mmCIF file of C-alpha atoms and ligand atoms in Angstrom:
data_model
loop_
_atom_site.group_PDB
_atom_site.id
_atom_site.type_symbol
_atom_site.label_atom_id
_atom_site.label_comp_id
_atom_site.label_asym_id
_atom_site.label_seq_id
_atom_site.Cartn_x
_atom_site.Cartn_y
_atom_site.Cartn_z
ATOM 1 C CA MET A 24 -21.173 1.077 33.436
ATOM 2 C CA THR A 25 -18.328 3.517 33.058
ATOM 3 C CA GLN A 26 -17.827 4.749 29.587
ATOM 4 C CA ALA A 27 -14.262 4.370 28.349
ATOM 5 C CA THR A 28 -12.585 7.660 27.518
ATOM 6 C CA SER A 29 -9.747 8.180 25.118
ATOM 7 C CA GLU A 30 -7.396 8.697 28.120
ATOM 8 C CA THR A 31 -8.201 5.296 29.550
ATOM 9 C CA THR A 32 -8.185 3.285 26.367
ATOM 10 C CA PHE A 33 -5.625 4.860 24.077
ATOM 11 C CA GLY A 34 -1.892 4.913 24.682
ATOM 12 C CA GLY A 35 -1.063 5.439 28.315
ATOM 13 C CA ALA A 36 1.234 3.564 30.651
ATOM 14 C CA ALA A 37 0.617 0.072 29.320
ATOM 15 C CA LEU A 38 1.674 1.134 25.843
ATOM 16 C CA ALA A 39 4.722 3.011 27.121
ATOM 17 C CA ALA A 40 5.749 -0.038 29.158
ATOM 18 C CA LEU A 41 6.042 -2.190 26.060
ATOM 19 C CA CYS A 42 9.602 -2.567 24.968
ATOM 20 C CA TRP A 43 10.059 -0.526 21.793
ATOM 21 C CA PRO A 44 13.162 -1.166 19.694
ATOM 22 C CA ARG A 45 15.917 1.448 19.725
ATOM 23 C CA PHE A 46 16.865 2.855 16.351
ATOM 24 C CA HIS A 47 20.662 2.656 16.248
ATOM 25 C CA PRO A 48 22.817 4.941 14.106
ATOM 26 C CA GLY A 49 23.817 3.264 10.871
ATOM 27 C CA GLU A 50 20.641 1.184 10.613
ATOM 28 C CA VAL A 51 18.002 1.367 7.899
ATOM 29 C CA TRP A 52 14.407 0.588 8.815
ATOM 30 C CA LEU A 53 12.283 -0.324 5.820
ATOM 31 C CA ALA A 54 8.776 0.573 6.872
ATOM 32 C CA GLY A 55 5.259 0.597 5.488
ATOM 33 C CA ALA A 56 3.231 3.745 6.087
ATOM 34 C CA GLY A 57 -0.075 2.183 5.064
ATOM 35 C CA PRO A 58 -2.288 3.575 2.324
ATOM 36 C CA GLY A 59 -2.954 7.045 3.753
ATOM 37 C CA ASP A 60 -5.047 7.222 6.912
ATOM 38 C CA PRO A 61 -2.478 7.762 9.711
ATOM 39 C CA GLY A 62 -4.663 5.596 11.950
ATOM 40 C CA LEU A 63 -3.459 2.617 9.929
ATOM 41 C CA LEU A 64 0.177 3.109 10.906
ATOM 42 C CA THR A 65 1.555 0.371 13.113
ATOM 43 C CA LEU A 66 2.919 1.291 16.524
ATOM 44 C CA HIS A 67 6.350 0.150 15.342
ATOM 45 C CA VAL A 68 6.260 2.741 12.570
ATOM 46 C CA VAL A 69 5.172 5.462 15.019
ATOM 47 C CA ASN A 70 8.127 4.438 17.189
ATOM 48 C CA ALA A 71 10.417 4.668 14.146
ATOM 49 C CA LEU A 72 9.068 8.129 13.244
ATOM 50 C CA SER A 73 9.929 9.334 16.746
ATOM 51 C CA GLN A 74 13.597 8.305 16.431
ATOM 52 C CA ALA A 75 14.663 8.613 12.794
ATOM 53 C CA ASP A 76 17.276 11.201 11.762
ATOM 54 C CA ILE A 77 16.232 11.083 8.118
ATOM 55 C CA ILE A 78 13.153 9.759 6.338
ATOM 56 C CA VAL A 79 13.498 8.743 2.702
ATOM 57 C CA TYR A 80 9.891 8.565 1.554
ATOM 58 C CA ASP A 81 7.877 7.673 -1.516
ATOM 59 C CA ALA A 82 5.189 9.561 -3.384
ATOM 60 C CA LEU A 83 2.410 7.515 -1.790
ATOM 61 C CA VAL A 84 3.357 8.418 1.796
ATOM 62 C CA HIS A 85 0.881 10.969 3.068
ATOM 63 C CA ASP A 86 1.822 14.304 4.654
ATOM 64 C CA ALA A 87 -0.332 13.446 7.655
ATOM 65 C CA VAL A 88 2.073 10.559 8.326
ATOM 66 C CA LEU A 89 5.237 12.616 7.824
ATOM 67 C CA ARG A 90 3.924 15.212 10.264
ATOM 68 C CA LEU A 91 4.176 12.585 13.023
ATOM 69 C CA ALA A 92 7.982 12.504 12.750
ATOM 70 C CA ARG A 93 10.119 14.342 15.285
ATOM 71 C CA PRO A 94 10.601 18.015 14.380
ATOM 72 C CA GLU A 95 14.376 17.806 13.707
ATOM 73 C CA VAL A 96 14.011 15.020 11.146
ATOM 74 C CA VAL A 97 15.293 15.509 7.593
ATOM 75 C CA LEU A 98 12.712 14.588 4.944
ATOM 76 C CA GLU A 99 14.045 13.338 1.619
ATOM 77 C CA PHE A 100 11.681 12.582 -1.241
ATOM 78 C CA ALA A 101 12.580 9.523 -3.301
ATOM 79 C CA GLY A 102 9.396 9.167 -5.264
ATOM 80 C CA LYS A 103 9.321 7.133 -8.395
ATOM 81 C CA ARG A 104 6.558 7.170 -10.934
ATOM 82 C CA GLY A 105 5.371 3.920 -12.475
ATOM 83 C CA GLY A 106 7.239 2.751 -15.526
ATOM 84 C CA ARG A 107 10.497 4.685 -14.967
ATOM 85 C CA PRO A 108 13.711 2.716 -15.516
ATOM 86 C CA SER A 109 15.045 0.595 -12.705
ATOM 87 C CA ALA A 110 18.300 2.602 -12.578
ATOM 88 C CA ILE A 111 16.349 5.018 -10.389
ATOM 89 C CA GLN A 112 15.610 2.205 -7.956
ATOM 90 C CA ARG A 113 19.340 1.484 -7.838
ATOM 91 C CA ASP A 114 20.012 5.134 -6.991
ATOM 92 C CA ILE A 115 17.597 4.961 -4.070
ATOM 93 C CA THR A 116 19.223 1.831 -2.670
ATOM 94 C CA GLU A 117 22.656 3.436 -3.044
ATOM 95 C CA ARG A 118 21.431 6.531 -1.244
ATOM 96 C CA LEU A 119 20.175 4.396 1.675
ATOM 97 C CA ILE A 120 23.567 2.709 1.889
ATOM 98 C CA GLU A 121 25.351 6.078 1.787
ATOM 99 C CA LEU A 122 23.162 7.505 4.582
ATOM 100 C CA ALA A 123 23.639 4.420 6.748
ATOM 101 C CA ARG A 124 27.418 4.688 6.289
ATOM 102 C CA GLN A 125 27.151 8.285 7.561
ATOM 103 C CA ARG A 126 25.801 6.741 10.794
ATOM 104 C CA ARG A 127 22.329 8.221 10.362
ATOM 105 C CA ARG A 128 19.153 6.501 11.572
ATOM 106 C CA VAL A 129 17.526 6.012 8.181
ATOM 107 C CA LEU A 130 13.801 5.417 7.938
ATOM 108 C CA ARG A 131 12.837 4.249 4.457
ATOM 109 C CA LEU A 132 9.109 4.880 4.382
ATOM 110 C CA LYS A 133 6.926 3.407 1.663
ATOM 111 C CA GLY A 134 3.216 3.446 0.995
ATOM 112 C CA GLY A 135 1.277 0.384 2.148
ATOM 113 C CA ASP A 136 3.526 -2.562 2.967
ATOM 114 C CA PRO A 137 7.170 -2.345 1.879
ATOM 115 C CA PHE A 138 7.260 -5.901 0.566
ATOM 116 C CA VAL A 139 4.017 -5.757 -1.440
ATOM 117 C CA PHE A 140 4.760 -4.295 -4.888
ATOM 118 C CA GLY A 141 6.903 -1.730 -3.139
ATOM 119 C CA ARG A 142 10.426 -2.696 -4.203
ATOM 120 C CA GLY A 143 11.212 -3.177 -0.524
ATOM 121 C CA GLY A 144 12.538 -6.618 -1.325
ATOM 122 C CA GLU A 145 15.048 -5.183 -3.780
ATOM 123 C CA GLU A 146 16.137 -2.543 -1.265
ATOM 124 C CA ALA A 147 16.559 -5.141 1.495
ATOM 125 C CA LEU A 148 18.707 -7.251 -0.846
ATOM 126 C CA GLY A 149 20.817 -4.210 -1.712
ATOM 127 C CA LEU A 150 21.326 -3.385 1.973
ATOM 128 C CA ALA A 151 22.184 -6.969 2.847
ATOM 129 C CA THR A 152 24.714 -7.120 0.009
ATOM 130 C CA ALA A 153 26.313 -3.918 1.289
ATOM 131 C CA GLY A 154 26.446 -5.291 4.840
ATOM 132 C CA ILE A 155 24.005 -2.721 6.267
ATOM 133 C CA SER A 156 21.772 -3.811 9.174
ATOM 134 C CA PHE A 157 18.110 -3.278 8.497
ATOM 135 C CA ARG A 158 14.754 -3.929 10.081
ATOM 136 C CA VAL A 159 11.504 -4.439 8.157
ATOM 137 C CA LEU A 160 8.331 -2.930 9.602
ATOM 138 C CA PRO A 161 5.284 -4.193 7.737
ATOM 139 C CA GLY A 162 2.448 -1.872 6.830
ATOM 140 C CA VAL A 163 -1.211 -2.223 5.969
ATOM 141 C CA THR A 164 -1.369 -2.850 2.251
ATOM 142 C CA ALA A 165 -3.651 -0.701 0.065
ATOM 143 C CA GLY A 166 -5.267 -3.688 -1.606
ATOM 144 C CA LEU A 167 -6.742 -4.960 1.645
ATOM 145 C CA ALA A 168 -7.335 -1.679 3.512
ATOM 146 C CA GLY A 169 -8.811 -0.124 0.380
ATOM 147 C CA LEU A 170 -11.405 -2.851 0.099
ATOM 148 C CA ALA A 171 -12.192 -2.655 3.804
ATOM 149 C CA TYR A 172 -12.659 1.139 3.685
ATOM 150 C CA ALA A 173 -14.934 0.628 0.676
ATOM 151 C CA SER A 174 -17.047 -1.872 2.660
ATOM 152 C CA ILE A 175 -15.970 -4.803 0.476
ATOM 153 C CA PRO A 176 -14.886 -7.944 2.374
ATOM 154 C CA ALA A 177 -11.838 -9.390 0.614
ATOM 155 C CA THR A 178 -13.132 -12.885 1.409
ATOM 156 C CA THR A 179 -16.278 -14.416 2.821
ATOM 157 C CA ARG A 180 -17.080 -18.085 3.089
ATOM 158 C CA ASP A 181 -20.023 -17.604 0.762
ATOM 159 C CA THR A 182 -18.184 -15.800 -1.997
ATOM 160 C CA ASN A 183 -14.525 -16.793 -2.243
ATOM 161 C CA HIS A 184 -11.853 -18.829 -0.514
ATOM 162 C CA GLY A 185 -8.965 -16.696 -1.620
ATOM 163 C CA VAL A 186 -7.921 -13.603 -3.497
ATOM 164 C CA ILE A 187 -5.122 -12.921 -5.920
ATOM 165 C CA LEU A 188 -3.018 -9.794 -5.520
ATOM 166 C CA VAL A 189 -1.472 -8.744 -8.821
ATOM 167 C CA THR A 190 0.224 -5.722 -10.305
ATOM 168 C CA GLY A 191 -0.827 -4.204 -13.620
ATOM 169 C CA GLN A 192 2.698 -2.917 -14.208
ATOM 170 C CA TYR A 193 4.167 -6.282 -15.089
ATOM 171 C CA ALA A 194 6.907 -6.542 -17.670
ATOM 172 C CA ALA A 195 5.239 -8.181 -20.670
ATOM 173 C CA GLY A 196 7.157 -11.010 -22.262
ATOM 174 C CA ASN A 197 9.609 -11.719 -19.449
ATOM 175 C CA GLN A 198 9.575 -14.849 -17.334
ATOM 176 C CA HIS A 199 7.448 -13.155 -14.681
ATOM 177 C CA SER A 200 4.754 -11.817 -17.011
ATOM 178 C CA LEU A 201 1.229 -12.703 -15.992
ATOM 179 C CA ASP A 202 -0.738 -15.569 -17.499
ATOM 180 C CA TRP A 203 -4.263 -14.122 -17.264
ATOM 181 C CA GLY A 204 -5.813 -17.374 -18.470
ATOM 182 C CA ALA A 205 -4.248 -19.223 -15.538
ATOM 183 C CA LEU A 206 -5.484 -16.587 -13.096
ATOM 184 C CA VAL A 207 -9.002 -16.783 -14.519
ATOM 185 C CA ARG A 208 -9.040 -20.579 -14.178
ATOM 186 C CA THR A 209 -8.576 -20.265 -10.398
ATOM 187 C CA GLN A 210 -11.950 -18.451 -10.325
ATOM 188 C CA LEU A 211 -10.586 -16.302 -7.516
ATOM 189 C CA PRO A 212 -11.189 -12.560 -7.339
ATOM 190 C CA ILE A 213 -8.347 -10.340 -8.452
ATOM 191 C CA ILE A 214 -7.118 -7.327 -6.520
ATOM 192 C CA LEU A 215 -5.153 -5.233 -8.952
ATOM 193 C CA TYR A 216 -2.476 -2.726 -7.927
ATOM 194 C CA MET A 217 -1.077 -0.194 -10.418
ATOM 195 C CA GLY A 218 -3.795 -1.238 -12.812
ATOM 196 C CA MET A 219 -5.049 2.062 -14.215
ATOM 197 C CA ARG A 220 -2.587 2.557 -17.051
ATOM 198 C CA ARG A 221 -3.147 -0.875 -18.558
ATOM 199 C CA LEU A 222 -6.765 -1.277 -17.568
ATOM 200 C CA PRO A 223 -8.099 -1.570 -21.154
ATOM 201 C CA GLU A 224 -5.552 -4.298 -21.923
ATOM 202 C CA ILE A 225 -6.164 -6.146 -18.641
ATOM 203 C CA ALA A 226 -9.972 -6.005 -18.874
ATOM 204 C CA GLY A 227 -9.628 -7.214 -22.474
ATOM 205 C CA SER A 228 -7.436 -10.159 -21.399
ATOM 206 C CA LEU A 229 -9.938 -11.194 -18.728
ATOM 207 C CA LEU A 230 -12.863 -11.020 -21.167
ATOM 208 C CA ALA A 231 -10.859 -12.925 -23.797
ATOM 209 C CA ASN A 232 -10.263 -15.658 -21.209
ATOM 210 C CA GLY A 233 -13.969 -16.127 -20.643
ATOM 211 C CA VAL A 234 -14.734 -13.915 -17.633
ATOM 212 C CA SER A 235 -18.332 -12.664 -17.680
ATOM 213 C CA PRO A 236 -18.689 -9.052 -18.850
ATOM 214 C CA GLU A 237 -21.174 -8.651 -15.975
ATOM 215 C CA LEU A 238 -18.644 -9.553 -13.272
ATOM 216 C CA SER A 239 -18.568 -6.849 -10.582
ATOM 217 C CA VAL A 240 -15.614 -4.498 -10.390
ATOM 218 C CA ALA A 241 -14.831 -1.780 -7.844
ATOM 219 C CA VAL A 242 -12.274 0.962 -8.404
ATOM 220 C CA ILE A 243 -11.151 2.525 -5.134
ATOM 221 C CA CYS A 244 -9.205 5.721 -5.691
ATOM 222 C CA ASN A 245 -7.187 7.432 -2.924
ATOM 223 C CA ALA A 246 -8.301 4.734 -0.538
ATOM 224 C CA THR A 247 -8.385 5.566 3.181
ATOM 225 C CA THR A 248 -7.810 9.288 2.571
ATOM 226 C CA PRO A 249 -10.393 12.093 2.693
ATOM 227 C CA GLN A 250 -10.308 12.004 -1.133
ATOM 228 C CA GLN A 251 -11.343 8.345 -1.297
ATOM 229 C CA CYS A 252 -13.861 7.595 -4.015
ATOM 230 C CA VAL A 253 -15.367 4.274 -4.986
ATOM 231 C CA LEU A 254 -16.802 3.321 -8.336
ATOM 232 C CA VAL A 255 -18.776 0.097 -8.647
ATOM 233 C CA THR A 256 -19.254 -1.185 -12.155
ATOM 234 C CA THR A 257 -18.809 -4.298 -14.293
ATOM 235 C CA LEU A 258 -15.894 -5.707 -16.230
ATOM 236 C CA ALA A 259 -17.464 -4.676 -19.526
ATOM 237 C CA ARG A 260 -17.953 -1.072 -18.398
ATOM 238 C CA VAL A 261 -14.989 -0.421 -16.132
ATOM 239 C CA VAL A 262 -12.778 1.301 -18.698
ATOM 240 C CA ARG A 263 -15.539 3.642 -19.870
ATOM 241 C CA ASP A 264 -16.789 4.401 -16.343
ATOM 242 C CA THR A 265 -13.359 5.165 -14.855
ATOM 243 C CA ALA A 266 -12.673 7.521 -17.753
ATOM 244 C CA ALA A 267 -16.099 9.155 -17.411
ATOM 245 C CA GLN A 268 -15.516 9.776 -13.694
ATOM 246 C CA GLY A 269 -11.945 10.914 -14.235
ATOM 247 C CA LEU A 270 -10.499 8.332 -11.828
ATOM 248 C CA GLY A 271 -6.723 8.012 -11.887
ATOM 249 C CA SER A 272 -3.913 6.759 -9.677
ATOM 250 C CA PRO A 273 -3.533 5.614 -7.022
ATOM 251 C CA SER A 274 -6.382 3.159 -7.348
ATOM 252 C CA ILE A 275 -7.057 -0.392 -6.283
ATOM 253 C CA ILE A 276 -9.240 -2.388 -8.654
ATOM 254 C CA ALA A 277 -11.205 -5.269 -7.142
ATOM 255 C CA ILE A 278 -12.611 -7.756 -9.630
ATOM 256 C CA GLY A 279 -15.019 -10.344 -8.265
ATOM 257 C CA GLU A 280 -18.471 -11.112 -6.920
ATOM 258 C CA MET A 281 -17.556 -10.054 -3.372
ATOM 259 C CA VAL A 282 -17.841 -6.441 -4.594
ATOM 260 C CA LYS A 283 -21.643 -6.910 -4.555
ATOM 261 C CA LEU A 284 -21.625 -7.247 -0.729
ATOM 262 C CA ARG A 285 -20.841 -3.552 -0.498
ATOM 263 C CA ALA A 286 -24.421 -2.572 -1.274
ATOM 264 C CA ALA A 287 -25.708 -4.265 1.901
ATOM 265 C CA LEU A 288 -22.938 -2.859 4.101
ATOM 266 C CA VAL A 289 -22.741 0.746 2.959
ATOM 267 C CA PRO A 290 -25.959 2.010 4.584
ATOM 268 C CA PHE A 291 -24.628 1.196 8.067
ATOM 269 C CA ALA A 292 -20.882 1.390 7.609
ATOM 270 C CA ILE A 293 -19.203 4.284 9.428
ATOM 271 C CA THR A 294 -16.554 5.483 7.005
ATOM 272 C CA LEU A 295 -14.397 8.517 6.322
ATOM 273 C CA ALA A 296 -17.187 9.853 4.123
ATOM 274 C CA THR A 297 -19.890 9.535 6.784
ATOM 275 C CA GLU A 298 -17.829 10.824 9.707
ATOM 276 C CA PRO A 299 -18.466 14.439 10.742
HETATM 277 N N1 SAH B 309 3.416 -1.171 -1.241
HETATM 278 C C1 SAH B 309 2.115 -0.612 -1.576
HETATM 279 C C2 SAH B 309 1.810 -0.757 -3.048
HETATM 280 C C3 SAH B 309 2.771 0.037 -3.917
HETATM 281 S S1 SAH B 309 2.387 -0.093 -5.608
HETATM 282 C C4 SAH B 309 1.042 -1.309 -0.722
HETATM 283 O O1 SAH B 309 1.304 -2.327 -0.082
HETATM 284 O O2 SAH B 309 -0.075 -0.809 -0.679
HETATM 285 C C5 SAH B 309 1.445 1.364 -5.865
HETATM 286 C C6 SAH B 309 -0.012 1.010 -6.057
HETATM 287 O O3 SAH B 309 -0.622 0.741 -4.800
HETATM 288 C C7 SAH B 309 -0.856 2.102 -6.670
HETATM 289 O O4 SAH B 309 -0.732 2.155 -8.065
HETATM 290 C C8 SAH B 309 -2.241 1.660 -6.245
HETATM 291 O O5 SAH B 309 -2.682 0.590 -7.047
HETATM 292 C C9 SAH B 309 -1.966 1.116 -4.853
HETATM 293 N N2 SAH B 309 -2.210 2.125 -3.817
HETATM 294 C C10 SAH B 309 -1.354 2.578 -2.897
HETATM 295 N N3 SAH B 309 -1.942 3.461 -2.072
HETATM 296 C C11 SAH B 309 -3.218 3.566 -2.483
HETATM 297 C C12 SAH B 309 -4.346 4.302 -2.033
HETATM 298 N N4 SAH B 309 -4.290 5.135 -0.986
HETATM 299 N N5 SAH B 309 -5.508 4.148 -2.707
HETATM 300 C C13 SAH B 309 -5.610 3.312 -3.752
HETATM 301 N N6 SAH B 309 -4.572 2.603 -4.223
HETATM 302 C C14 SAH B 309 -3.404 2.713 -3.589
#
């Protein structure tokens, strides 16, 4: 049997023969860069990186991804930190509109998927209102890739028939604030984005709604990057253990029994940490 080499299996003529969209001047492409590992970029995003005139990127987009852009590209940082006022979001949308009106090929690059807690929806609405043509390129979201890279299946038929993706940076008291009791009643695991700042409050709400203090929790920090670290603990101990280990953002917090499957998978899972 012939062993496949990287030349025969990766890229090559078949890939080049696929019809890749042309990035036209005056368009904005709203793209997801995935959670960090450049191997998780989609081919559409790689195609976009090879054509963009300017990339407006967020704090969670990794340098390894930006280095794949064409050399003449202009890089513009538009990072926001959690909790800042939404006026800043408006400025970013206005900047995208301004750049598109200058007939640039504008790649708006966000961490993960642009429409998952990424304000991509708001930006798309702003562009549509301004009459700017845009394309959305989905990305691999941190909540799912983070679990996978931590050897935690998001679902299995034996553990759970669904998962709930939620953000910890919800606006308390408004019509969209989270009803933790309702979430708990579904008995589905919770995958929490932006959960570190309010972790004490969120863990407290879950416990107050009857979740077992012994329920398994994983905190996956810097998922899919060489700095990835995974803490496995319980709901009762998660606040103390994350503080003790000095874990911060960005982290995905997985709350549910499926976290326990990791122990059986880790010894044989080839991961960033075990690769040479
Ligand atoms: N659109 C992004 C999410 C943006 S919200 C996506 O689909 O992934 C920002 C939050 O995403 C962070 O607070 C963190 O909870 C999560 N996140 C993004 N990248 C991450 C990474 N590499 N490791 C762990 N969490 C990450």
